[in-house]
Amino acid sequence: MNEDIKRVIFNEKDIEKIIDKLAKEINNDYKGQSPVAIGLLKGCLPFMSDLVKKFDFDVKIEYMRTSSYVGTESRDVKIIGHVPDVKDMDVLLIDDIIDSGKTLKEIQKLLLNMGAKSVRTCVLLDKILPRKIELNVDYVGSRVENEFVVGYGFDYNESYRNLPFIGVLREEVYKK
Ligand code: IMP
Ligand code: MG
């Protein structure tokens, strides 16, 4: 497994530092509030689990599952199953990474339509790339080059999510 990794971008210590920084910002903004943190499965799992432990305000934990597929014209974001009740709630939407931005944009819109009082967004990584979708993400852990990353929740064909670090996959793995 580790032999499939070309380069480690963030080791465990780096990730811890990023999460500490994010938690500080979030604790500051949600002081005295009781928001619901909604994680987008499954990529958010290690990240969200480490992040919420650092929150010092009252927070509820929820999740949603989304999937995106390539259609003939554009990629659609689909929600699979459970949708939490967010009416009149402050929502902190947590995802692993923004790529095109479509997932976060669509889910944010949906939650606001469902009556959420506010929806802020938080991602561990933000890919540096020209983005067609305009999206303001409130909390960004770190920006990364436009490379395919795995580990710490990030998968390739559902594998590598359990690696404790974030790295770039070797090209040979894609070509297999
Ligand atoms: P988008 O912002 O709607 O394009 O999609 C973001 C989703 O694509 C993320 O939640 C990830 O599941 C997936 N994704 C994007 N880039 C990567 C990557 O480098 N590694 C693993 N998953 C990725
Ligand atoms: Mg995802």
Coordinates of C-alpha atoms and ligand atoms in Angstrom, one line a residue:
M1 CA 0.0 0.0 0.0
N2 CA 2.6 2.5 1.1
E3 CA 4.7 1.5 -1.9
D4 CA 1.9 3.0 -4.1
I5 CA 2.6 6.5 -2.8
K6 CA 4.9 8.6 -4.8
R7 CA 5.3 11.5 -2.4
V8 CA 3.9 12.4 1.0
I9 CA 2.4 15.9 1.1
F10 CA 1.2 16.0 4.7
N11 CA 2.4 13.7 7.4
E12 CA 0.5 13.1 10.7
K13 CA 2.2 16.1 12.4
D14 CA 1.3 18.4 9.4
I15 CA -2.3 17.3 9.5
E16 CA -2.5 17.9 13.3
K17 CA -1.2 21.5 12.8
I18 CA -3.7 22.1 10.0
I19 CA -6.6 20.8 12.2
D20 CA -5.5 23.0 15.1
K21 CA -5.5 26.1 12.9
L22 CA -9.0 25.3 11.6
A23 CA -10.4 24.5 15.0
K24 CA -9.1 27.9 16.3
E25 CA -10.9 29.8 13.6
I26 CA -14.1 27.8 14.0
N27 CA -14.1 28.0 17.8
N28 CA -13.8 31.7 17.5
D29 CA -16.7 32.1 15.0
Y30 CA -19.1 29.7 16.8
K31 CA -18.6 30.9 20.3
G32 CA -21.9 30.6 22.2
Q33 CA -23.7 29.0 19.3
S34 CA -25.0 25.4 18.9
P35 CA -24.5 24.5 15.2
V36 CA -24.8 21.1 13.5
A37 CA -21.7 19.8 11.8
I38 CA -22.6 17.8 8.7
G39 CA -19.9 15.7 7.2
L40 CA -20.0 14.4 3.6
L41 CA -19.2 10.7 3.7
K42 CA -17.0 9.0 3.3
G43 CA -14.0 11.2 2.7
C44 CA -14.7 13.4 5.7
L45 CA -14.4 10.6 8.3
P46 CA -10.9 10.9 9.7
F47 CA -10.8 14.7 9.2
M48 CA -14.2 15.4 10.8
S49 CA -13.5 13.0 13.7
D50 CA -10.2 14.8 14.6
L51 CA -11.7 18.3 14.0
V52 CA -14.8 18.0 16.1
K53 CA -12.8 16.8 19.1
K54 CA -11.2 20.3 19.2
F55 CA -14.5 22.2 19.2
D56 CA -15.3 23.9 22.5
F57 CA -18.9 24.8 21.7
D58 CA -22.0 22.7 21.7
V59 CA -22.2 20.9 18.4
K60 CA -24.4 18.2 16.9
I61 CA -22.9 15.7 14.4
E62 CA -24.7 14.7 11.3
Y63 CA -23.7 13.2 7.9
M64 CA -24.8 13.0 4.3
R65 CA -23.7 10.8 1.5
T66 CA -23.3 12.2 -1.9
S67 CA -22.1 10.7 -5.2
S68 CA -21.3 12.3 -8.4
Y69 CA -21.2 10.7 -11.8
V70 CA -20.2 11.8 -15.3
G71 CA -23.3 12.1 -17.4
T72 CA -23.4 12.9 -21.0
E73 CA -23.3 16.6 -20.4
S74 CA -22.4 17.5 -16.9
R75 CA -21.6 15.9 -13.6
D76 CA -24.6 15.7 -11.2
V77 CA -24.4 15.6 -7.5
K78 CA -26.7 13.0 -6.0
I79 CA -27.7 12.6 -2.4
I80 CA -27.9 9.0 -1.2
G81 CA -30.3 8.2 1.6
H82 CA -30.3 10.2 4.9
V83 CA -30.8 13.9 4.9
P84 CA -30.6 15.6 8.3
D85 CA -33.2 18.1 9.5
V86 CA -31.6 21.5 9.4
K87 CA -34.5 23.9 9.8
D88 CA -33.5 27.0 11.6
M89 CA -30.1 25.6 12.3
D90 CA -26.6 26.9 11.8
V91 CA -24.8 24.3 9.7
L92 CA -21.1 23.7 9.3
L93 CA -20.7 21.6 6.2
I94 CA -17.5 19.6 6.2
D95 CA -15.9 17.9 3.2
D96 CA -12.5 16.5 2.4
I97 CA -11.5 18.6 -0.6
I98 CA -12.9 21.0 -3.2
D99 CA -12.1 20.0 -6.7
S100 CA -14.7 21.5 -9.1
G101 CA -16.6 22.9 -6.2
K102 CA -19.9 21.4 -7.5
T103 CA -20.5 19.1 -4.5
L104 CA -20.3 21.8 -1.8
K105 CA -22.1 24.4 -3.9
E106 CA -25.1 22.0 -4.5
I107 CA -25.3 20.8 -0.9
Q108 CA -25.1 24.3 0.5
K109 CA -27.9 25.4 -1.8
L110 CA -30.0 22.4 -0.8
L111 CA -29.5 23.0 2.9
L112 CA -30.5 26.6 2.6
N113 CA -33.6 25.6 0.7
M114 CA -34.4 23.2 3.5
G115 CA -34.5 26.2 5.9
A116 CA -31.0 26.2 7.4
K117 CA -30.4 29.5 9.2
S118 CA -26.8 29.6 7.9
V119 CA -24.4 27.3 6.1
R120 CA -20.7 27.7 6.4
T121 CA -18.3 25.4 4.6
C122 CA -15.1 23.7 5.8
V123 CA -12.6 21.6 3.8
L124 CA -9.3 20.1 4.6
L125 CA -7.8 20.8 1.2
D126 CA -8.5 23.2 -1.7
K127 CA -7.0 22.3 -5.1
I128 CA -5.3 25.1 -6.9
L129 CA -7.0 25.1 -10.3
P130 CA -9.1 27.3 -12.5
R131 CA -12.6 26.9 -11.2
K132 CA -15.7 27.6 -13.2
I133 CA -18.0 27.5 -10.1
E134 CA -17.9 30.5 -7.8
L135 CA -17.8 29.3 -4.3
N136 CA -16.7 30.9 -1.1
V137 CA -15.4 28.3 1.3
D138 CA -15.3 29.6 4.9
Y139 CA -12.5 27.4 6.3
V140 CA -9.7 25.9 4.3
G141 CA -7.0 23.7 5.9
S142 CA -4.5 24.0 3.1
R143 CA -4.2 24.5 -0.6
V144 CA -2.6 21.8 -2.8
E145 CA -1.4 21.5 -6.3
N146 CA -3.8 19.8 -8.8
E147 CA -2.6 16.2 -8.2
F148 CA -4.7 13.2 -7.1
V149 CA -4.2 12.6 -3.4
V150 CA -5.0 9.6 -1.2
G151 CA -4.9 8.8 2.5
Y152 CA -6.5 10.3 5.6
G153 CA -10.0 9.8 4.0
F154 CA -9.0 10.4 0.4
D155 CA -9.5 7.3 -1.7
Y156 CA -8.7 5.8 -5.1
N157 CA -11.4 3.2 -5.9
E158 CA -12.3 3.2 -2.2
S159 CA -8.8 2.2 -1.1
Y160 CA -6.1 4.1 0.8
R161 CA -8.6 6.0 3.0
N162 CA -7.0 4.6 6.2
L163 CA -3.5 5.9 5.6
P164 CA -2.6 8.2 8.4
F165 CA -0.9 10.7 6.0
I166 CA -1.9 12.4 2.7
G167 CA 0.2 11.6 -0.4
V168 CA 0.2 11.5 -4.2
L169 CA -0.4 8.1 -5.9
R170 CA 2.2 6.7 -8.3
E171 CA 1.1 6.8 -12.0
E172 CA 1.6 3.0 -12.3
V173 CA -1.4 2.5 -10.0
Y174 CA -3.8 4.3 -12.4
K175 CA -2.4 2.4 -15.3
K176 CA -2.8 -1.0 -13.8
Ligands
IMP1 P1 -16.1 18.5 -6.5 O1 -15.6 19.6 -5.7 O2 -17.6 18.5 -6.6 O3 -15.5 18.4 -7.9 O4 -15.8 17.1 -5.8 C1 -15.1 17.0 -4.7 C2 -15.0 15.5 -4.4 O5 -14.2 14.8 -5.4 C3 -14.4 15.3 -3.1 O6 -15.3 15.3 -2.0 C4 -13.6 14.0 -3.2 O7 -14.5 12.9 -2.9 C5 -13.3 13.8 -4.7 N1 -11.9 14.2 -5.0 C6 -11.5 15.3 -5.7 N2 -10.2 15.3 -5.8 C7 -9.7 14.2 -5.1 C8 -8.4 13.7 -4.9 O8 -7.3 14.3 -5.3 N3 -8.3 12.5 -4.2 C9 -9.5 11.9 -3.8 N4 -10.7 12.3 -4.0 C10 -10.8 13.5 -4.7
MG2 MG -16.1 13.3 -1.1

